[in-house]
Coordinates of C-alpha atoms in Angstrom, one line a residue:
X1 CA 32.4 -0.2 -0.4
X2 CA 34.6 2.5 -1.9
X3 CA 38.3 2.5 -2.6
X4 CA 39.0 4.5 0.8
X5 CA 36.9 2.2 2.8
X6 CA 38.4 -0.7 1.7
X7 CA 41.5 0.2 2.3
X8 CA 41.0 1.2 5.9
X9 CA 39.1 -2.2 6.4
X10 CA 42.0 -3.4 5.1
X11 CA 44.5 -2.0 7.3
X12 CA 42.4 -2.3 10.3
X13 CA 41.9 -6.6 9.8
X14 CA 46.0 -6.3 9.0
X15 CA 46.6 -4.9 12.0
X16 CA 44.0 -6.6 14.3
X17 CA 45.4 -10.1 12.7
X18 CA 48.8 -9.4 14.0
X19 CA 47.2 -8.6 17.3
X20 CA 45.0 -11.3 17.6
X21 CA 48.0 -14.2 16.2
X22 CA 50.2 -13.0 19.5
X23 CA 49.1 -15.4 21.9
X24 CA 49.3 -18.3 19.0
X25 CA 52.2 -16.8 18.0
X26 CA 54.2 -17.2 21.4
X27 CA 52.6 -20.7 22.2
X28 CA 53.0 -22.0 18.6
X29 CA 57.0 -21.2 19.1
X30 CA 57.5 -22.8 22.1
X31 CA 55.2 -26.1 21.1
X32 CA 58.4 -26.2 18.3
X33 CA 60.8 -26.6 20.9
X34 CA 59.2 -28.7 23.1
X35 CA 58.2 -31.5 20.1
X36 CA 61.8 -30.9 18.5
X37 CA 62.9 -32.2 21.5
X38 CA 60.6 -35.3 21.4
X39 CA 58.2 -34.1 23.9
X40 CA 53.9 -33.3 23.2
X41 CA 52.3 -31.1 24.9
X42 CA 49.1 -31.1 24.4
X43 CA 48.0 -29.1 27.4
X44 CA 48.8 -26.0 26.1
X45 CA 45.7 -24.4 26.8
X46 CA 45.6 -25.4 30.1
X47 CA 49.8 -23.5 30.5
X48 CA 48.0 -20.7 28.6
X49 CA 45.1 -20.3 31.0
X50 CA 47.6 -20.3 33.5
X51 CA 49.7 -17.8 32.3
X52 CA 46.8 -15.4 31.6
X53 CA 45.5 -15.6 35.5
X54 CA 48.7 -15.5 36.8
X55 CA 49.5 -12.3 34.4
X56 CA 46.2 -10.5 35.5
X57 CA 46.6 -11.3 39.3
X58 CA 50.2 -9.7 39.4
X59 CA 49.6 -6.7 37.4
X60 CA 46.1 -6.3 39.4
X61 CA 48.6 -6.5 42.8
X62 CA 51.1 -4.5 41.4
X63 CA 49.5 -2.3 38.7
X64 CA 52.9 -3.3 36.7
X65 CA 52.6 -5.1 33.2
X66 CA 56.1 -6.3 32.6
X67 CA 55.7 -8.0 36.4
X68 CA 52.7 -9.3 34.9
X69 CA 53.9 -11.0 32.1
X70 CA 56.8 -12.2 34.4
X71 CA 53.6 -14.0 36.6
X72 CA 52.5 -15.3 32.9
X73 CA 55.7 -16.7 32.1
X74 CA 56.5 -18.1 35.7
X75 CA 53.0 -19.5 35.5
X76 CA 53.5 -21.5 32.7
X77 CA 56.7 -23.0 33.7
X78 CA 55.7 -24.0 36.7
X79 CA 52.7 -26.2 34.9
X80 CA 55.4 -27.1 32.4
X81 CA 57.4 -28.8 34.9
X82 CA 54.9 -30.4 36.4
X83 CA 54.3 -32.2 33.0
X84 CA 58.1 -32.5 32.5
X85 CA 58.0 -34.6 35.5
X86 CA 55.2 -37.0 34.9
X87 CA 56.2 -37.3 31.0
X88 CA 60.2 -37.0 31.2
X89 CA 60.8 -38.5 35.1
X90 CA 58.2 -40.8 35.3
X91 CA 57.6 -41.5 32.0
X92 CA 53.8 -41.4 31.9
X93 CA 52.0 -41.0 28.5
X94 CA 52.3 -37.4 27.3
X95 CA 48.8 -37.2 25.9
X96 CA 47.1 -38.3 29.1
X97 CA 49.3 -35.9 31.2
X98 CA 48.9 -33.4 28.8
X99 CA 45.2 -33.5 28.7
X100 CA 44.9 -33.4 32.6
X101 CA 46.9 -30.4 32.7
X102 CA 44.1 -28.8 30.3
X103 CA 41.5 -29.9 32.9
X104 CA 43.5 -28.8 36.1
X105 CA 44.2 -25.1 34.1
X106 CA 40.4 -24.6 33.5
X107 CA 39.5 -25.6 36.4
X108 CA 41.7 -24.2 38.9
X109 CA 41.8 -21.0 37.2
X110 CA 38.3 -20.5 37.0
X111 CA 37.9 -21.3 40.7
X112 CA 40.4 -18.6 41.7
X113 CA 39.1 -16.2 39.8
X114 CA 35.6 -16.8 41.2
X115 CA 37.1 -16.8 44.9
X116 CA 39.5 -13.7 44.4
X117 CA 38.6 -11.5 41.6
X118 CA 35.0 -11.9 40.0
X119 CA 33.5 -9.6 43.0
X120 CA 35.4 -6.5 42.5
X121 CA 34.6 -6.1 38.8
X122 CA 37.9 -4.2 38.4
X123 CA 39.9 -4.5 35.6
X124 CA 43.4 -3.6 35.0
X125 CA 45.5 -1.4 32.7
X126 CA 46.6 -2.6 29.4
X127 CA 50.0 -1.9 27.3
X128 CA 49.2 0.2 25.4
X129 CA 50.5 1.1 21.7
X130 CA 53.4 2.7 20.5
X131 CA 53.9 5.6 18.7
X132 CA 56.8 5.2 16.3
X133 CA 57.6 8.7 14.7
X134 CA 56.6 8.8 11.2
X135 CA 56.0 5.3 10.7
X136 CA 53.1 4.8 12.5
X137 CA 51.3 8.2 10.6
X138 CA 52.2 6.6 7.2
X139 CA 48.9 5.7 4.8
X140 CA 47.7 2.0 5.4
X141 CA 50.9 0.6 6.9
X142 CA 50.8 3.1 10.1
X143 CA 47.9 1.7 11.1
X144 CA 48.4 -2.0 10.2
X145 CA 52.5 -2.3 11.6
X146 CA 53.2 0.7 13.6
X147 CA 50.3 1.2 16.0
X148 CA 51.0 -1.9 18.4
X149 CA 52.1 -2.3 21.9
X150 CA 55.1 -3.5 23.0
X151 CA 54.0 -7.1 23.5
X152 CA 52.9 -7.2 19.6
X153 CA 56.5 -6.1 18.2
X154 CA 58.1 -8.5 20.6
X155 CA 56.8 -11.6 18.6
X156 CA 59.1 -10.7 16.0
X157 CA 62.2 -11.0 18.1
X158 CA 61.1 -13.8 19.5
X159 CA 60.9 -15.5 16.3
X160 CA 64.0 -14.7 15.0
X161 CA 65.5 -15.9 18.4
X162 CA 64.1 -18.4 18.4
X163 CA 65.0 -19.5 14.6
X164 CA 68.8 -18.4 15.3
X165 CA 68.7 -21.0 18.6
X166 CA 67.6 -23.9 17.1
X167 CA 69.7 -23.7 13.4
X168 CA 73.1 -21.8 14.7
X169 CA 73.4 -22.8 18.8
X170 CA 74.8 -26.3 19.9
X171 CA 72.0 -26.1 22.4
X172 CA 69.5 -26.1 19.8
X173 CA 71.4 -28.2 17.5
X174 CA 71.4 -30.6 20.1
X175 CA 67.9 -30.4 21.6
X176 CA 66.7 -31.3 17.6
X177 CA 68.9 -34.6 18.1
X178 CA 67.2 -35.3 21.1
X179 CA 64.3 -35.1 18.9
X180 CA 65.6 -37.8 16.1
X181 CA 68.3 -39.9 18.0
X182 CA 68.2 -39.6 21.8
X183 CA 70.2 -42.6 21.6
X184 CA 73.4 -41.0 19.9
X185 CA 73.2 -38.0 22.1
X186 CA 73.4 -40.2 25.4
X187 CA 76.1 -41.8 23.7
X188 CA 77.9 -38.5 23.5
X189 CA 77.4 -37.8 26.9
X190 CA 74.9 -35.5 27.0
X191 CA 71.4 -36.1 29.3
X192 CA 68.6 -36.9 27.1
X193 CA 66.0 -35.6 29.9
X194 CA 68.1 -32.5 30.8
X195 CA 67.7 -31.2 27.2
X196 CA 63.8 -32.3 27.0
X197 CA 63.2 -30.6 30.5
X198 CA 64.9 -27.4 29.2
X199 CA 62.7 -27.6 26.0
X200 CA 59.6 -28.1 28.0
X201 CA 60.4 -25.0 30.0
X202 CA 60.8 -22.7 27.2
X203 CA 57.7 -23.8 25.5
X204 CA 55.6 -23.6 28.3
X205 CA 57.4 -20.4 29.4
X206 CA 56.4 -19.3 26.0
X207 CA 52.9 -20.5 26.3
X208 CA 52.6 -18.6 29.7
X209 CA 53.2 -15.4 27.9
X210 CA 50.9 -15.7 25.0
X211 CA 48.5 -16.8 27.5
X212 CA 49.4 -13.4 30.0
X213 CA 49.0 -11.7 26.5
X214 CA 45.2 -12.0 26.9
X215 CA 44.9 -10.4 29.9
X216 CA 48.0 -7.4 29.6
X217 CA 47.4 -6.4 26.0
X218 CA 44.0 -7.8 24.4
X219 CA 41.5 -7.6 27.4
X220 CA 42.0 -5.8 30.6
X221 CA 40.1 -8.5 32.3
X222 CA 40.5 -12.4 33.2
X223 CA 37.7 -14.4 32.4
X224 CA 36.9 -18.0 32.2
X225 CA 38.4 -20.2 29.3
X226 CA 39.6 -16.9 27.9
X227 CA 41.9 -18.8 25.7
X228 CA 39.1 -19.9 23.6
X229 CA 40.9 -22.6 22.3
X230 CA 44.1 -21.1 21.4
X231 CA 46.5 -23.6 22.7
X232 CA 45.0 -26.5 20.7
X233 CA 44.7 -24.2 17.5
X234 CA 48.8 -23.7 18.7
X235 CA 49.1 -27.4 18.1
X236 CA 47.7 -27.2 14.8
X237 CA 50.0 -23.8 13.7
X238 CA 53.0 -26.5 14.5
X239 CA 52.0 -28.7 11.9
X240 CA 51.2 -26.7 9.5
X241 CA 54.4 -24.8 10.2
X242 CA 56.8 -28.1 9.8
X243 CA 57.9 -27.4 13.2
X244 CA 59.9 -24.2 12.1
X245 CA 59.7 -21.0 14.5
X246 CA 59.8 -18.6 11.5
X247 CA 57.4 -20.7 10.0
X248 CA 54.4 -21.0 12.9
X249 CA 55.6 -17.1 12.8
X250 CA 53.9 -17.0 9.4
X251 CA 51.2 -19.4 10.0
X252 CA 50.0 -18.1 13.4
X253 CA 49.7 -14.7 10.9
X254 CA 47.2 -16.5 8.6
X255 CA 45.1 -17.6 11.8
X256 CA 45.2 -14.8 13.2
X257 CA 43.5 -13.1 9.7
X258 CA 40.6 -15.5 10.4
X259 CA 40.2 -14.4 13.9
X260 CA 40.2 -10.2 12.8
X261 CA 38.3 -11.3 9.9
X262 CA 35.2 -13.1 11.9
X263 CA 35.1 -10.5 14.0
X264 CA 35.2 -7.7 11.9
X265 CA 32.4 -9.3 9.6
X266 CA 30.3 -10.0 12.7
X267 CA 30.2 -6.1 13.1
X268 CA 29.2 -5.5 9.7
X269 CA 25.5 -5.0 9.1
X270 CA 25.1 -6.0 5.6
X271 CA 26.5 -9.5 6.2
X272 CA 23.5 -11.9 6.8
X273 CA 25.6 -15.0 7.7
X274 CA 25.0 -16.2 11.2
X275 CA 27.6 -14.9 14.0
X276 CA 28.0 -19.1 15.1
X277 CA 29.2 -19.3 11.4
X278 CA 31.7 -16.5 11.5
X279 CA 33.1 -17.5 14.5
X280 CA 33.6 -20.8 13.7
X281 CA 35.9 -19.6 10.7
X282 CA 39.4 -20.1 13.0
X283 CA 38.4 -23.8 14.0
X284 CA 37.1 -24.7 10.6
X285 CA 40.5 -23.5 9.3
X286 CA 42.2 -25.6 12.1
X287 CA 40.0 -28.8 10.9
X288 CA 41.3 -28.2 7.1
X289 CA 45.3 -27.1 8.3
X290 CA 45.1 -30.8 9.5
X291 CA 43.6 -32.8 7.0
X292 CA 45.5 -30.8 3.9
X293 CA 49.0 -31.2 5.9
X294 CA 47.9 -35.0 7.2
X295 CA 51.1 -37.0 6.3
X296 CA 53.0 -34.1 4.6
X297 CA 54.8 -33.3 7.4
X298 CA 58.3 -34.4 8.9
X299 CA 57.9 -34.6 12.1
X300 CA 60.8 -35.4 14.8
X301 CA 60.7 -39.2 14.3
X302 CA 60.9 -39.9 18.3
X303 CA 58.1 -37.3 19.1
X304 CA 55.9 -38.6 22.3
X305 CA 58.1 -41.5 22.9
X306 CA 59.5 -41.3 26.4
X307 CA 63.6 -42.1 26.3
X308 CA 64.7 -44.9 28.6
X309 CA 68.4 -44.1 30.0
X310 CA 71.4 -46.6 29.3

């Protein structure tokens, strides 16, 4: 491979990485807020399949992506406060609701889909990407930055947001005490499940989106467990990321290289490796992220524990 090659491999699995780390980048934010609060969600990919049918169906009624990702979002929190309710209200274990919610988003997505949308083999239009004047014709950074849709660049705001709500807004300030000492914060006089329902919503709001991501700017189509994963690999981004939004920014980057990277290898003919191997690479990464941070991390110290009011 010569110089010029290489470089446009390069810029293509650059930019591809950033496309593919959307989804984890969206759910891997909202997870923050939700377990700064106190509160694991686990069913993630369950919110996320959600969000992705509920993104296609609008935009395939409507023909609209930004009602679409609305659907994706609205999705999501609706599943979120379904699991707000079992795990804040009733106080049920967080892991067992979690974990049903995975079951009841694979399942009842995959039956609607089969019932409404798998006979017309239609799919829908994508977002497409933007053209930024001179930026996107620049040598290897046009095509790795500046040649992404609208959806893509958004993960950036939503990052910084997201970093500037938790570190500078009494609301995030507060929701992160919720997280250490629910005690002192009902003291104060603020409601310990209000804040963790609030936290709940945004994350699985978030979730919703990356998951509508799929279907509104990846694939034009919904198909069957077409998260592949990506909410538990979400989890994992978390960790890794010592619940900081910039920081599963970052991370959700790295995995998102693995994911660009197995598929670009798969398509190259000189590579003998076996394709199981190469797609494997994200969930092998996921299995060392957790056993290299195991312990490291600092974790909200009241994280799954339900809060009992005084």
């Amino acid at each position: 491979m010569d110089d010029m090659m290489f470089f446009t491999f390069l810029a293509a699995l650059m930019g591809a990485a950033w496309r593919l780390a959307t989804p984890l980048i969206f759910a891997s934010i909202g997870e923050v807020f939700s377990e700064r609060a106190g509160v694991l969600n686990i069913g993630l990919e369950g919110t996320m399949l959600v969000g992705a049918f509920c993104g296609f169906a609008a935009a395939f009624a409507t023909g609209s992506i930004p009602l679409g990702l609305l659907a994706g979002v609205g999705g999501g929190m609706l599943f979120g406060l379904v699991f707000a309710f079992f795990t804040i209200t009733i106080k049920a274990d967080q892991i067992v609701v979690g974990a049903a919610l995975n079951l009841l988003g694979m399942g009842l997505t995959a039956f609607l889909f089969r019932t409404y949308y798998v006979s017309t083999g239609k799919g829908i239009e994508i977002a497409q990407p933007v053209h930024i004047p001179w930026l996107s014709d620049l040598p290897f950074l046009g095509e790795a930055f500046f040649r992404q849709n609208f959806i893509v660049y958004s993960t950036i705001l939503v990052a910084i947001l997201a970093t500037l709500v938790l570190n500078r807004t009494s609301f995030g300030l507060t929701l992160r005490a919720v997280g250490e000492h629910p005690k002192a914060v009902d003291v104060a006089g603020r409601n310990v499940a209000t804040y963790r329902y609030a936290a709940v919503m945004v994350g699985t709001g978030l979730a919703g989106l990356g998951g509508a991501f799929l279907t509104l700017g990846h694939s034009n189509q919904f198909v069957e467990g077409i998260t592949s994963g990506r909410g538990f690999i979400a989890l994992a981004v978390v960790v890794f990321a010592r619940w900081s939004p910039m920081g599963a920014f970052f991370v959700s980057l790295l995995f998102g290289l693995f994911y660009a990277l197995q598929l670009m290898l798969q398509a190259q003919a000189s590579i003998v490796v076996p394709y199981q191997v190469l797609q494997a690479l994200p969930y092998i990464m996921t299995i060392i992220t957790l056993v290299v941070v195991r312990g490291k991390g600092a974790a909200p110290s009241k994280l799954g524990q339900p809060y009992e009011m005084r």
